[in-house]
Short mmCIF file of C-alpha atoms and ligand atoms in Angstrom, two decimals:
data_model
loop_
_atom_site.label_atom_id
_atom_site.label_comp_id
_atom_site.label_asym_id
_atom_site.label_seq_id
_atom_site.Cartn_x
_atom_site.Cartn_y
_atom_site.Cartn_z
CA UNK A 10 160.28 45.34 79.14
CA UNK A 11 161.51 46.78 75.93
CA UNK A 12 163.19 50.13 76.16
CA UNK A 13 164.92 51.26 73.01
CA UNK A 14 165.58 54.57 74.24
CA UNK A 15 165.08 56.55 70.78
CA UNK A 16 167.49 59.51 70.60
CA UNK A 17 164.87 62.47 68.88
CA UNK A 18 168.06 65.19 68.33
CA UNK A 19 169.40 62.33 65.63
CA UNK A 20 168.64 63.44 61.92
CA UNK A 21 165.67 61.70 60.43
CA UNK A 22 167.32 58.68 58.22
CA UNK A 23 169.77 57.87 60.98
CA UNK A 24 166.67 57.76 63.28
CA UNK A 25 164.54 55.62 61.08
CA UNK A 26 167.44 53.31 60.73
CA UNK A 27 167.14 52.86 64.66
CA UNK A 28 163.06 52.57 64.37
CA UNK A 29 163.51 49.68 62.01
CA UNK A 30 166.29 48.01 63.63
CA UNK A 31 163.85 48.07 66.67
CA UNK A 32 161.09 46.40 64.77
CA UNK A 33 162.78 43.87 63.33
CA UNK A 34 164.23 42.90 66.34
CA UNK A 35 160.43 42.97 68.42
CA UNK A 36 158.90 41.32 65.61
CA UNK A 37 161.52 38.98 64.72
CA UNK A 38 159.82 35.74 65.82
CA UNK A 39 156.81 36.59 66.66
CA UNK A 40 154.24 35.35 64.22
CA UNK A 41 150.98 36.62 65.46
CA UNK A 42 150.15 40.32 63.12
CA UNK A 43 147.94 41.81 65.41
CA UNK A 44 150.81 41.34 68.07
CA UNK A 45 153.07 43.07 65.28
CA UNK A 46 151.33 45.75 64.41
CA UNK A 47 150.52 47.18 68.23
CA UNK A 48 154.07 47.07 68.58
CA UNK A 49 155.34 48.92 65.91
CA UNK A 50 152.36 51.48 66.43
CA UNK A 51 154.24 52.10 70.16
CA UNK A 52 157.44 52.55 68.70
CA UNK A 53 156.24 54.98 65.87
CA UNK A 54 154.72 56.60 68.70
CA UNK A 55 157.60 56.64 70.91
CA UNK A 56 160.81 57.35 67.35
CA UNK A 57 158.43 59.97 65.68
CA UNK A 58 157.78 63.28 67.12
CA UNK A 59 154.69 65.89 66.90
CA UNK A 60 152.02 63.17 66.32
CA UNK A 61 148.64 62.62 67.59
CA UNK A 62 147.74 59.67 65.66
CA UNK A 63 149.75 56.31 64.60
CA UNK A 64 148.72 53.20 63.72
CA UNK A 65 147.69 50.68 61.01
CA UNK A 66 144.06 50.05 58.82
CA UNK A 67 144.15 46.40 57.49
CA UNK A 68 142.79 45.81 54.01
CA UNK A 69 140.17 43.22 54.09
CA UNK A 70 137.40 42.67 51.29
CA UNK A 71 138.36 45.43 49.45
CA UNK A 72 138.32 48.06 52.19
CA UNK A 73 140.43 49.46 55.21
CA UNK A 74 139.82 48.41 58.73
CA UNK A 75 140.94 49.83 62.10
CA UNK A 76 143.73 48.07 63.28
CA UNK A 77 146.33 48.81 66.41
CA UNK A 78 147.02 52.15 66.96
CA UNK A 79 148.76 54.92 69.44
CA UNK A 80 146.27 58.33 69.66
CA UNK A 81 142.30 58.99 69.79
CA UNK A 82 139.63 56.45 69.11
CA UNK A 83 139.05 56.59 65.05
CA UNK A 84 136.90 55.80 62.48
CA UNK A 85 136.85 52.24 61.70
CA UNK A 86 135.60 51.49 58.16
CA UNK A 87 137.59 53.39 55.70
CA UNK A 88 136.29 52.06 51.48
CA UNK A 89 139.60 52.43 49.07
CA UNK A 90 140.13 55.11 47.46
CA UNK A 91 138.70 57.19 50.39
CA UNK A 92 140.43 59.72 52.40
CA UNK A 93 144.04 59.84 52.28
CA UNK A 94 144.28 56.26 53.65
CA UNK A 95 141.88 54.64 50.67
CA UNK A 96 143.89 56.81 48.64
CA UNK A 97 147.17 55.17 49.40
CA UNK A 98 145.13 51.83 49.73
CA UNK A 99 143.85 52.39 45.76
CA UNK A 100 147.06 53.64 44.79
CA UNK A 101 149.97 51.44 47.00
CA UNK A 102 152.03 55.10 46.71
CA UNK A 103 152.83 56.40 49.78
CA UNK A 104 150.10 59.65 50.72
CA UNK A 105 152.39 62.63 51.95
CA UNK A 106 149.92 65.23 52.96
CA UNK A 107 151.00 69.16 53.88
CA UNK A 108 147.54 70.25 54.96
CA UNK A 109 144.88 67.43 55.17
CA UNK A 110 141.96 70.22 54.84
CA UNK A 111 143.44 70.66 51.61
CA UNK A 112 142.88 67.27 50.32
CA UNK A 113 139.80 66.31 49.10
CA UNK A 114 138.10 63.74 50.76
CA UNK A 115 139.84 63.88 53.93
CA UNK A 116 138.46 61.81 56.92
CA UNK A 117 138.79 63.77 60.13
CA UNK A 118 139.29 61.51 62.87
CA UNK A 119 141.06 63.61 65.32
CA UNK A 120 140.26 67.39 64.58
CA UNK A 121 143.56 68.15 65.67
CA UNK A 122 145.17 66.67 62.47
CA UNK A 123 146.89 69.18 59.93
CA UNK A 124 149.18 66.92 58.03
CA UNK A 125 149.49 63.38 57.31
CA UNK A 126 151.39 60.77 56.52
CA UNK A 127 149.96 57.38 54.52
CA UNK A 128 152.42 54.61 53.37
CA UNK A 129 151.04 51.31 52.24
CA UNK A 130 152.30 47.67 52.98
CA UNK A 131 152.80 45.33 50.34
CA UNK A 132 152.89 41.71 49.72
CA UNK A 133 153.09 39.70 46.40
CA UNK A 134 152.20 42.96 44.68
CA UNK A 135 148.95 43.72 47.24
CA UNK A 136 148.40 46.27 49.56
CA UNK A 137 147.56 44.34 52.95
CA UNK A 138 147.95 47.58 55.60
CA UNK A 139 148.24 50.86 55.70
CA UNK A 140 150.56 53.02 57.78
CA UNK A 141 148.86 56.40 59.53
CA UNK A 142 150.92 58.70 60.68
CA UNK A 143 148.92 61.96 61.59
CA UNK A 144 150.47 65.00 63.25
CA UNK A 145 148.90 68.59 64.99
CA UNK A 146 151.80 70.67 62.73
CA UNK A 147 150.69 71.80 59.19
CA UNK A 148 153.52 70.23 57.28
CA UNK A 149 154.81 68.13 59.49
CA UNK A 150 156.46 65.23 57.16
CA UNK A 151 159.17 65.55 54.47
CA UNK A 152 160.48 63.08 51.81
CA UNK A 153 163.02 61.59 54.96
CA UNK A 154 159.83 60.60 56.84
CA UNK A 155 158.33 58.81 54.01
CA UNK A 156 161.42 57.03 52.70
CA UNK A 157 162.02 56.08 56.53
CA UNK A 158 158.29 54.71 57.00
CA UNK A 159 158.69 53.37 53.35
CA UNK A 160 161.54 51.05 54.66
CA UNK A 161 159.82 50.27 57.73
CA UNK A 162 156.10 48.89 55.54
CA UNK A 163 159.02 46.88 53.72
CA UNK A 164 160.07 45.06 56.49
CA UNK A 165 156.73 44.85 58.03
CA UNK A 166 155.43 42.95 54.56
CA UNK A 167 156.03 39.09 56.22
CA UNK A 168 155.93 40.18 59.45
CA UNK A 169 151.90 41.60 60.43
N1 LIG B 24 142.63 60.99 58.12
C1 LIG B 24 142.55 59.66 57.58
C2 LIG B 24 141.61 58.79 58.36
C3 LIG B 24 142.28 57.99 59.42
S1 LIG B 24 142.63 58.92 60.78
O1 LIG B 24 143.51 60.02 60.48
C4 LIG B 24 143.25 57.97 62.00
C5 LIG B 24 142.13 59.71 56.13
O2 LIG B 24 141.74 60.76 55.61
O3 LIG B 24 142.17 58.66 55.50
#
């Protein structure tokens, strides 16, 4: 059993630091992606507060597909440049969304959503994932949030 005990009065960057230390360390040796990925989707779950959705869409042939994730069942065929997942997909910039029915093209999956969170992962210049973060708070995520799941997609590059 893994128990990382993440401490949620620590200030965001200081807390991110402690998310990524985590995932390096689960995913260290592991080589399988899918393995990988449903990890780091429990320990988003488990370092991030106020969510109701986290998880990963793969990119494959040009569009996003469902991949492991912590919250309700979702949709599982996403094209680029669709929703604020193909958006970050089409873009590879990092989606930071204050009200999601604000943004056009938003895919509801959980009608509880009212902000979201969309950072891509990157390899040899490709995006090859997506990172979802959704949360029930209008506004939940700030530029500390992004820059802290920004660091984690870097690591997760060779590792999912
Ligand atoms: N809301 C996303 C779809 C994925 S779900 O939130 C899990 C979007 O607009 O791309």
């Amino acid at each position: 059993m893994y128990d990382f005990q993440p401490d949620l009065s620590l200030a965001p960057a200081e807390r991110y630091r402690q998310l990524c230390d985590a995932a390096e360390a689960l995913t260290a040796t592991e080589p399988d992606g899918i393995a990988n990925m449903a990890n780091i989707a429990a320990l988003l779950w488990e370092f991030v507060p106020d969510l109701n959705w986290a998880g990963f869409y793969r990119a494959i042939d040009g569009e996003l597909v469902l991949g492991p994730f912590v919250g309700r069942p979702a949709c599982i065929r996403i094209p680029f440049g669709a929703g604020v997942c193909g958006a970050a997909a089409a873009s590879g910039e990092a989606q930071l969304v204050e009200d999601v029915h604000a943004f056009p093209g938003h895919i509801a999956c959980d009608a509880a959503s009212r902000s979201e969170l969309v950072v891509p992962v990157m390899r040899d210049g490709h995006v090859i994932a997506v990172i979802d973060l959704d949360s029930p708070l209008p506004a939940r995520f700030t530029a500390d949030d992004a820059a802290g799941i920004e660091a984690l997609a870097e690591l997760l590059s060779t590792r999912i």
